[in-house]
Coordinates of C-alpha atoms and ligand atoms in Angstrom, one line a residue:
M1099 CA -28.2 -13.9 21.0
A1100 CA -25.7 -12.4 22.9
Q1101 CA -23.3 -9.5 21.4
Y1102 CA -19.8 -10.1 20.9
E1103 CA -17.1 -8.0 19.7
A1104 CA -13.8 -8.5 18.5
V1105 CA -10.8 -7.2 19.5
I1106 CA -7.4 -7.2 16.8
G1107 CA -4.1 -6.5 17.0
L1108 CA -1.1 -6.8 14.3
E1109 CA 2.2 -8.0 14.0
V1110 CA 3.6 -6.6 10.7
H1111 CA 7.5 -7.6 9.2
V1112 CA 9.2 -5.5 7.4
E1113 CA 12.2 -6.0 5.5
L1114 CA 14.6 -3.0 6.0
K1115 CA 16.3 -1.8 2.3
T1116 CA 19.9 -2.2 3.3
N1117 CA 22.1 -3.4 1.0
T1118 CA 23.6 -5.6 3.2
K1119 CA 22.4 -8.5 6.0
I1120 CA 21.9 -7.5 9.4
F1121 CA 25.0 -9.4 11.4
C1122 CA 27.3 -10.1 7.9
H1123 CA 27.9 -8.5 4.5
S1124 CA 25.9 -11.0 2.6
S1125 CA 23.5 -9.5 -0.1
T1126 CA 19.7 -8.8 0.5
E1127 CA 19.0 -8.7 -3.4
F1128 CA 15.4 -9.8 -3.9
G1129 CA 15.2 -13.0 -7.0
A1130 CA 18.8 -13.9 -6.7
D1131 CA 19.1 -17.9 -7.7
P1132 CA 18.5 -19.5 -4.5
N1133 CA 22.0 -19.8 -2.2
H1134 CA 23.6 -17.6 -3.6
H1135 CA 23.7 -14.6 -1.0
V1136 CA 25.0 -16.4 1.7
C1137 CA 27.9 -16.6 4.1
P1138 CA 29.2 -18.7 7.1
V1139 CA 27.3 -16.0 9.4
C1140 CA 24.1 -16.4 7.9
L1141 CA 24.5 -19.9 7.7
G1142 CA 25.5 -20.4 11.0
L1143 CA 28.2 -21.9 10.5
P1144 CA 30.9 -23.2 14.2
G1145 CA 32.9 -20.4 14.6
V1146 CA 31.5 -17.6 12.8
L1147 CA 30.8 -14.1 14.8
P1148 CA 28.1 -12.3 13.9
V1149 CA 28.2 -8.0 13.9
V1150 CA 25.3 -5.7 13.7
N1151 CA 25.0 -3.5 10.7
K1152 CA 24.9 -0.2 12.1
K1153 CA 22.4 0.9 9.1
V1154 CA 19.7 -1.8 10.5
V1155 CA 19.7 -0.1 13.6
E1156 CA 19.5 3.6 12.0
Y1157 CA 16.6 2.2 10.0
A1158 CA 14.7 0.8 13.3
I1159 CA 14.8 3.8 15.0
K1160 CA 13.9 6.1 12.1
A1161 CA 10.9 3.6 11.8
G1162 CA 10.2 3.8 15.2
L1163 CA 10.2 8.0 15.7
A1164 CA 7.7 7.9 12.5
L1165 CA 5.6 5.8 14.5
N1166 CA 6.0 8.1 17.6
C1167 CA 7.7 5.6 19.9
Q1168 CA 10.4 6.4 22.7
I1169 CA 13.6 5.2 21.4
A1170 CA 15.4 3.2 23.7
S1171 CA 19.1 4.5 25.1
F1172 CA 20.0 0.5 26.1
S1173 CA 18.9 -2.0 24.2
K1174 CA 20.1 -5.4 23.2
F1175 CA 19.6 -8.7 20.9
D1176 CA 18.1 -11.9 22.6
R1177 CA 18.1 -15.6 21.1
K1178 CA 14.6 -17.0 20.4
N1179 CA 15.2 -21.1 20.2
Y1180 CA 13.2 -23.2 18.3
Y1181 CA 14.2 -25.6 15.1
Y1182 CA 13.2 -25.7 11.8
P1183 CA 14.8 -26.3 8.7
D1184 CA 14.4 -22.8 7.4
L1185 CA 16.8 -21.5 10.3
P1186 CA 20.0 -22.8 10.0
K1187 CA 21.4 -21.7 13.2
N1188 CA 18.3 -23.3 15.6
Y1189 CA 17.9 -20.1 16.7
Q1190 CA 16.6 -16.6 15.5
I1191 CA 18.4 -13.4 17.0
S1192 CA 15.7 -11.2 17.8
Q1193 CA 14.7 -8.5 20.9
Y1194 CA 12.7 -9.8 23.7
D1195 CA 12.8 -7.2 26.7
L1196 CA 14.5 -4.7 25.9
P1197 CA 13.5 -3.5 21.9
I1198 CA 14.7 -0.8 20.0
A1199 CA 11.5 1.3 20.1
E1200 CA 7.9 1.1 22.2
H1201 CA 5.0 3.1 23.3
G1202 CA 3.6 4.3 19.4
H1203 CA 1.0 5.2 18.0
L1204 CA -0.6 5.9 14.5
E1205 CA -3.7 7.6 13.6
I1206 CA -6.5 5.9 11.4
N1207 CA -9.8 6.8 9.9
V1208 CA -12.3 5.0 9.1
N1209 CA -15.8 5.7 7.6
G1210 CA -14.9 9.0 8.5
T1211 CA -13.9 8.9 11.8
D1212 CA -10.6 9.1 13.5
K1213 CA -9.3 6.3 15.7
R1214 CA -5.5 6.2 17.4
I1215 CA -4.0 2.7 17.8
G1216 CA -1.1 2.0 19.9
I1217 CA 2.0 0.6 19.0
T1218 CA 3.4 -1.7 21.7
R1219 CA 6.9 -2.0 20.2
V1220 CA 9.2 -2.3 17.0
H1221 CA 12.1 -4.5 17.3
M1222 CA 14.9 -5.6 15.2
E1223 CA 15.4 -9.4 14.1
E1224 CA 16.8 -11.3 11.5
D1225 CA 15.0 -13.2 9.0
A1226 CA 14.6 -17.0 8.4
G1227 CA 15.0 -18.8 4.9
K1228 CA 12.9 -19.8 2.5
L1229 CA 11.1 -23.6 2.5
V1230 CA 10.0 -24.1 -1.7
H1231 CA 7.9 -26.7 -2.2
Q1232 CA 6.1 -28.4 -5.7
G1233 CA 2.9 -27.6 -5.1
T1234 CA 1.8 -27.0 -2.1
I1235 CA 3.0 -28.1 1.5
S1236 CA 0.6 -30.6 2.4
T1237 CA 0.9 -32.7 -0.6
T1238 CA 4.8 -32.3 -2.2
P1239 CA 6.8 -35.1 -2.2
Y1240 CA 10.1 -33.2 -0.9
S1241 CA 11.1 -29.4 0.5
L1242 CA 13.4 -27.2 -0.7
V1243 CA 15.6 -24.6 1.4
D1244 CA 16.7 -21.4 0.2
Y1245 CA 19.0 -19.3 2.5
N1246 CA 19.1 -16.2 0.4
R1247 CA 16.5 -14.5 2.6
T1248 CA 18.3 -15.5 5.8
G1249 CA 19.7 -12.9 8.0
V1250 CA 18.0 -10.3 5.8
P1251 CA 17.1 -7.5 8.5
L1252 CA 13.5 -7.4 9.6
I1253 CA 11.4 -5.1 12.2
E1254 CA 8.7 -6.6 13.9
I1255 CA 6.3 -3.4 14.5
V1256 CA 3.5 -5.0 17.3
S1257 CA 0.5 -3.3 17.5
E1258 CA -1.8 -2.7 20.8
P1259 CA -5.0 -4.9 20.5
D1260 CA -6.9 -1.6 19.8
M1261 CA -8.9 -2.4 16.3
T1262 CA -12.2 -4.0 16.3
S1263 CA -13.1 -4.5 12.7
A1264 CA -11.5 -6.1 9.3
D1265 CA -11.7 -2.7 8.0
E1266 CA -9.9 -0.7 10.9
A1267 CA -6.9 -3.5 10.7
V1268 CA -6.7 -3.0 7.0
A1269 CA -6.8 1.0 7.9
Y1270 CA -4.0 0.8 10.1
L1271 CA -1.8 -1.8 8.1
E1272 CA -2.4 0.9 4.6
K1273 CA -1.5 3.8 7.2
L1274 CA 1.5 1.8 8.4
K1275 CA 2.6 0.8 5.3
A1276 CA 2.5 4.2 4.1
I1277 CA 4.5 5.9 6.9
I1278 CA 7.2 3.1 6.8
Q1279 CA 7.1 4.0 3.1
Y1280 CA 7.8 7.4 3.2
T1281 CA 10.8 7.1 5.5
G1282 CA 12.4 5.1 3.3
V1283 CA 13.6 1.8 5.4
S1284 CA 11.5 -0.3 3.0
D1285 CA 9.8 -0.6 -0.3
C1286 CA 6.9 -2.5 1.7
K1287 CA 6.1 -4.9 -1.2
M1288 CA 3.3 -7.3 -0.2
Q1289 CA 3.8 -9.1 -3.0
E1290 CA 7.5 -10.0 -2.7
G1291 CA 6.7 -10.6 0.9
S1292 CA 8.6 -7.3 1.9
L1293 CA 5.8 -6.8 4.7
R1294 CA 4.3 -9.4 5.8
C1295 CA 1.2 -9.5 8.3
D1296 CA -0.1 -11.5 11.2
A1297 CA -3.4 -11.1 13.2
N1298 CA -4.5 -11.8 16.6
I1299 CA -7.9 -12.1 17.1
S1300 CA -10.4 -12.6 19.8
V1301 CA -13.9 -12.2 20.3
R1302 CA -15.4 -11.7 23.6
P1303 CA -19.2 -10.9 24.8
V1304 CA -19.8 -7.1 24.9
G1305 CA -19.0 -5.5 28.3
Q1306 CA -16.5 -8.2 29.5
T1307 CA -13.6 -6.5 29.9
E1308 CA -11.3 -9.7 30.0
L1309 CA -9.7 -10.6 26.7
G1310 CA -11.2 -13.8 24.7
T1311 CA -8.7 -16.7 23.7
K1312 CA -6.8 -15.6 20.6
A1313 CA -6.1 -17.2 17.5
E1314 CA -3.1 -16.3 15.4
L1315 CA -3.5 -15.6 12.0
K1316 CA -0.9 -16.0 9.4
N1317 CA -0.3 -15.8 6.0
M1318 CA -1.8 -13.0 4.6
N1319 CA -0.3 -11.4 1.5
S1320 CA -2.5 -8.7 0.4
F1321 CA -4.9 -6.0 2.1
K1322 CA -7.9 -8.2 0.2
A1323 CA -6.7 -11.2 2.0
L1324 CA -6.4 -9.7 5.6
H1325 CA -9.9 -8.9 5.0
K1326 CA -11.6 -11.7 4.2
A1327 CA -9.2 -13.4 6.7
I1328 CA -10.2 -11.4 9.6
S1329 CA -13.6 -11.3 8.9
Y1330 CA -13.8 -14.8 8.6
E1331 CA -12.5 -15.6 11.7
I1332 CA -14.3 -13.3 13.8
E1333 CA -17.5 -15.1 12.9
R1334 CA -16.2 -18.6 13.3
Q1335 CA -15.2 -17.6 16.6
M1336 CA -18.6 -16.3 17.4
E1337 CA -20.0 -19.1 16.2
V1338 CA -17.9 -21.5 18.8
L1339 CA -18.6 -19.3 21.3
E1340 CA -22.4 -19.2 20.4
D1341 CA -22.4 -23.2 19.9
G1342 CA -21.2 -23.0 24.1
E1343 CA -18.0 -24.2 23.1
K1344 CA -14.0 -22.7 23.5
V1345 CA -11.9 -20.9 21.6
V1346 CA -8.5 -22.8 21.1
Q1347 CA -5.5 -20.7 21.4
E1348 CA -3.5 -21.9 18.2
T1349 CA -2.2 -20.3 15.0
R1350 CA -4.1 -20.4 11.7
T1351 CA -3.6 -20.1 8.4
W1352 CA -5.6 -18.4 5.5
D1353 CA -6.4 -20.4 2.7
E1354 CA -6.8 -18.5 -0.1
A1355 CA -8.6 -20.7 -2.5
R1356 CA -11.3 -22.2 0.0
G1357 CA -11.8 -18.7 1.3
V1358 CA -11.6 -20.2 5.0
T1359 CA -8.9 -20.1 8.1
L1360 CA -7.2 -23.6 8.7
S1361 CA -5.7 -24.5 12.1
M1362 CA -1.8 -24.9 11.6
R1363 CA -0.3 -25.7 15.2
S1364 CA -1.3 -25.1 18.8
K1365 CA -0.1 -21.3 19.6
E1366 CA 3.9 -21.0 21.2
E1367 CA 4.0 -18.8 24.3
A1368 CA 7.3 -16.7 25.0
H1369 CA 8.4 -19.3 27.6
D1370 CA 8.2 -21.9 24.8
Y1371 CA 11.4 -20.3 23.1
R1372 CA 13.4 -20.1 26.0
Y1373 CA 15.1 -16.5 25.1
F1374 CA 18.2 -15.5 26.3
P1375 CA 20.6 -12.6 25.5
D1376 CA 22.8 -13.5 22.6
P1377 CA 26.1 -13.4 24.2
D1378 CA 27.9 -12.7 20.8
L1379 CA 26.6 -9.2 20.4
A1380 CA 27.0 -6.6 22.5
P1381 CA 24.3 -4.8 24.0
L1382 CA 23.7 -1.1 22.1
V1383 CA 23.8 1.9 23.8
I1384 CA 21.8 4.7 22.1
A1385 CA 23.4 8.1 22.0
R1386 CA 20.7 11.0 22.0
E1387 CA 22.3 12.8 19.5
W1388 CA 22.2 10.0 17.4
V1389 CA 18.8 9.6 17.7
D1390 CA 17.8 13.4 17.4
E1391 CA 19.8 13.7 14.3
I1392 CA 17.7 10.4 12.3
K1393 CA 15.0 12.7 13.7
A1394 CA 16.2 15.2 12.0
S1395 CA 16.7 13.0 9.0
L1396 CA 12.9 12.0 8.8
P1397 CA 10.9 13.1 5.8
E1398 CA 7.2 15.1 5.6
L1399 CA 5.1 12.2 6.7
P1400 CA 1.5 11.1 4.9
D1401 CA -0.8 13.0 7.6
E1402 CA 1.2 16.1 7.9
R1403 CA 1.5 16.1 3.9
R1404 CA -2.1 15.2 3.6
K1405 CA -3.1 18.5 5.4
R1406 CA -0.9 20.5 3.3
L1407 CA -1.9 19.1 0.0
V1408 CA -5.7 20.4 1.6
S1409 CA -3.9 23.9 3.1
A1410 CA -1.5 24.7 0.3
Y1411 CA -4.2 23.9 -2.9
G1412 CA -7.4 23.4 -1.2
L1413 CA -7.9 20.2 -2.5
P1414 CA -11.0 17.9 -0.6
E1415 CA -9.8 15.9 2.4
Y1416 CA -10.6 12.7 0.2
D1417 CA -8.3 13.6 -2.5
A1418 CA -5.8 14.3 -0.3
A1419 CA -5.7 11.4 1.4
V1420 CA -5.6 9.2 -1.9
L1421 CA -3.0 11.1 -3.0
T1422 CA -0.6 10.8 -0.4
T1423 CA -1.0 6.7 0.0
T1424 CA 2.4 6.8 -1.3
R1425 CA 5.2 9.1 -1.1
E1426 CA 5.9 8.7 -5.0
L1427 CA 2.2 9.0 -6.3
A1428 CA 1.9 12.5 -4.1
D1429 CA 5.5 13.5 -5.7
Y1430 CA 4.1 12.8 -8.7
Y1431 CA 0.7 15.0 -8.1
E1432 CA 2.8 18.1 -6.9
Q1433 CA 5.4 18.1 -9.7
C1434 CA 2.6 17.7 -11.9
V1435 CA 0.6 20.9 -10.0
E1436 CA 3.8 22.5 -10.2
L1437 CA 3.7 22.9 -14.1
F1438 CA -0.2 23.3 -14.8
N1439 CA -1.7 25.0 -12.2
N1440 CA -5.0 23.8 -11.6
P1441 CA -5.1 21.3 -8.7
K1442 CA -7.8 20.1 -8.6
L1443 CA -8.1 19.3 -12.4
V1444 CA -4.6 17.5 -11.9
S1445 CA -5.6 15.7 -9.1
N1446 CA -9.0 14.5 -11.0
W1447 CA -7.1 13.2 -13.7
I1448 CA -4.7 11.6 -11.3
M1449 CA -7.8 9.9 -9.3
G1450 CA -9.5 9.1 -12.5
D1451 CA -8.3 8.2 -15.8
L1452 CA -4.7 7.4 -14.6
A1453 CA -5.8 5.1 -11.7
R1454 CA -8.7 3.4 -13.8
M1455 CA -5.4 2.4 -16.1
M1456 CA -2.8 1.4 -13.7
N1457 CA -5.4 -0.9 -11.6
A1458 CA -6.5 -2.3 -15.0
S1459 CA -2.7 -3.1 -16.0
G1460 CA -1.6 -3.6 -12.7
Q1461 CA 0.9 -0.8 -12.9
E1462 CA 2.2 1.3 -9.9
I1463 CA 2.8 5.2 -10.0
G1464 CA 6.6 4.0 -10.5
D1465 CA 5.8 2.1 -13.7
V1466 CA 3.8 4.7 -15.5
R1467 CA 5.3 5.8 -18.9
I1468 CA 3.6 9.3 -18.5
S1469 CA 5.4 11.8 -16.7
P1470 CA 4.0 14.6 -14.5
A1471 CA 5.2 17.1 -17.2
Q1472 CA 3.9 14.8 -19.9
L1473 CA 0.3 15.1 -18.0
A1474 CA 1.0 18.9 -17.7
K1475 CA 1.4 19.5 -21.1
M1476 CA -1.7 17.4 -22.1
L1477 CA -3.7 19.6 -19.3
Q1478 CA -2.5 22.6 -20.9
L1479 CA -3.9 21.1 -24.9
L1480 CA -7.1 21.1 -22.9
D1481 CA -7.1 24.5 -21.5
K1482 CA -5.8 26.2 -24.3
G1483 CA -8.7 24.3 -26.1
T1484 CA -6.4 22.5 -28.8
I1485 CA -7.8 19.3 -28.1
S1486 CA -11.5 18.7 -26.4
G1487 CA -12.5 17.0 -23.1
K1488 CA -13.4 14.1 -25.0
I1489 CA -9.9 13.7 -27.1
A1490 CA -8.1 14.4 -24.2
K1491 CA -9.0 11.2 -22.8
T1492 CA -8.0 9.3 -26.2
V1493 CA -4.9 11.1 -25.8
F1494 CA -4.1 10.0 -22.4
E1495 CA -4.8 6.6 -23.0
E1496 CA -2.5 6.6 -26.0
M1497 CA 0.1 8.4 -23.5
F1498 CA -0.4 5.8 -20.9
N1499 CA 0.3 3.0 -23.5
T1500 CA 3.1 4.3 -25.4
G1501 CA 5.0 6.8 -23.3
K1502 CA 4.6 9.6 -26.2
D1503 CA 4.0 13.4 -26.2
P1504 CA 1.0 14.5 -26.1
G1505 CA 1.6 17.1 -28.8
Q1506 CA 3.0 14.1 -30.9
V1507 CA 0.2 11.9 -30.1
V1508 CA -2.3 15.2 -31.3
E1509 CA -0.2 15.7 -34.3
E1510 CA 0.0 11.7 -35.5
K1511 CA -3.4 10.9 -35.1
G1512 CA -4.6 14.2 -36.6
L1513 CA -6.9 15.1 -33.0
V1514 CA -6.7 18.8 -32.9
Q1515 CA -9.6 20.3 -32.1
I1516 CA -11.5 21.9 -34.4
S1517 CA -12.6 25.5 -33.6
D1518 CA -12.7 26.8 -37.1
A1519 CA -16.6 28.3 -37.0
G1520 CA -16.8 28.0 -41.0
L1521 CA -16.0 24.7 -41.0
I1522 CA -18.7 23.7 -38.0
D1523 CA -21.0 26.2 -39.5
K1524 CA -20.8 23.7 -42.6
V1525 CA -21.7 20.5 -40.6
V1526 CA -24.6 22.1 -38.4
E1527 CA -26.2 22.9 -41.7
E1528 CA -25.8 19.2 -43.0
V1529 CA -27.1 17.8 -39.6
I1530 CA -29.9 20.3 -39.7
A1531 CA -30.8 19.5 -42.8
A1532 CA -30.2 15.9 -42.8
N1533 CA -32.9 15.5 -39.3
P1534 CA -35.8 17.3 -39.6
K1535 CA -37.7 15.4 -37.5
S1536 CA -35.8 16.7 -34.5
V1537 CA -35.6 19.8 -35.6
E1538 CA -39.1 19.9 -35.2
D1539 CA -39.3 18.4 -31.7
Y1540 CA -36.8 20.8 -31.0
R1541 CA -38.8 23.9 -32.3
A1542 CA -42.2 22.6 -30.6
G1543 CA -40.1 22.7 -26.9
K1544 CA -38.8 19.5 -26.6
E1545 CA -35.2 20.9 -25.5
K1546 CA -33.7 17.2 -25.2
A1547 CA -33.9 17.4 -29.0
I1548 CA -30.9 19.6 -29.6
G1549 CA -28.4 17.0 -27.6
F1550 CA -29.0 14.5 -30.3
L1551 CA -28.1 17.0 -33.2
V1552 CA -25.0 18.0 -31.1
G1553 CA -24.0 14.4 -31.1
Q1554 CA -24.9 14.3 -34.7
V1555 CA -22.2 16.9 -35.9
M1556 CA -19.8 15.3 -32.8
K1557 CA -19.7 12.2 -34.9
S1558 CA -19.2 13.7 -38.0
T1559 CA -16.1 15.4 -37.1
K1560 CA -14.8 12.5 -35.2
G1561 CA -15.3 14.0 -32.1
K1562 CA -12.7 17.0 -33.0
A1563 CA -15.5 19.8 -33.0
N1564 CA -15.1 22.6 -30.4
P1565 CA -18.4 21.6 -28.1
G1566 CA -19.2 25.1 -27.2
M1567 CA -19.0 26.2 -30.6
V1568 CA -21.4 23.2 -31.5
N1569 CA -23.8 24.2 -29.3
K1570 CA -24.6 27.7 -30.0
L1571 CA -24.2 27.4 -33.8
L1572 CA -26.9 25.0 -33.4
K1573 CA -29.0 27.3 -30.8
E1574 CA -28.9 30.4 -33.0
K1575 CA -30.0 28.4 -36.3
L1576 CA -32.6 26.5 -34.7
D1577 CA -34.0 29.3 -32.9
K1578 CA -34.3 31.9 -36.1
Ligands
ZN1440 ZN1 25.8 -13.9 5.2

């Protein structure tokens, strides 16, 4: 069997977080009743004229700079002509040959190896509306159309075909999402469609320089779906070639339920759209000073922040990478460390218990009811020995579920650690008296037997005895 390799490029659409649409004053708010955020401009009624929203251009430049792109000094809008019921004008205003930003790149790390992925271009365009179906698109008896999304500003970020596996594609999209989120130009919520990803995939025999015929994969709405869909599509194309057949250039969709990609339509070429400059919109002349101003307003981006967390707090690379996946998470971490200066312990709690509970409840860091100050307070109680490590987990869980202060939880549940030597001594005596067999085993040289006795003391104090003191007292008595 010949060896094949995959070539993958991604096209990512990001909805920009402006208050109004790209060419009119209609609201971009998500979740309104259908067709409530519309006006003659975004409905494409005759005689109306679009006016470009300056904030959109600023955000597109900001994203381009964050992705190491060159910003055009002259850019324009074009009409991309096609018919679809969610597109009331029968053309989409987009950018064709003179996009706002080009020639960028970002860095990914897969299995410990760094790789630079090229960014071909970033261009601005308007979003289309949305067709709403009862059930699935192929079985529904009718379609409804919602134009609220029509004219919501998008940037499309097109990568070079620099990726060769589903892992690399996912790493690229994760990094892209983090960078865009840090800039604040989009919230990048995949579940709300503000980050959407298409993938161009082809395979070719190893050693061949010419690219194979590609298929474009649409409708992947999570990182998991992206990974599964790309893996499936690579396999499918390899099998087609193995069978001596040809891959067809087409658009395919990912069927999550069946776990397969399906053909949707043959792939259009740029000339099918008959692009031409939009006569209603003047070209954009971008002043260098403006670009410099926007550049100066860029926040610290994920890669820089990761490096700083390593050097400032002595964190392992892995921790720093996890903590900087979103700006909110990194902020949460740093706010907590500021109040409780043990960077690694804070990281352990965030990456351990907090991440586990967030996963289980489907929360993001912004939804978490434990504030950084509350986490710091809990760690102080642990540090002072007021609560044991085991109790801390219970306290933390209660804080997560109720948003209560750690001190309040400890008090209400009577969870203060017992460090009273007299009290512990009494329980230790009882446990020794009740477990002669284990005592005998220990004295006969079975070191492990002491673990059982410690466990019994903890059990009878409901986990509240100071474990260090329990160990010490037990040893003293048994070694006598
Ligand atoms: Zn409008």
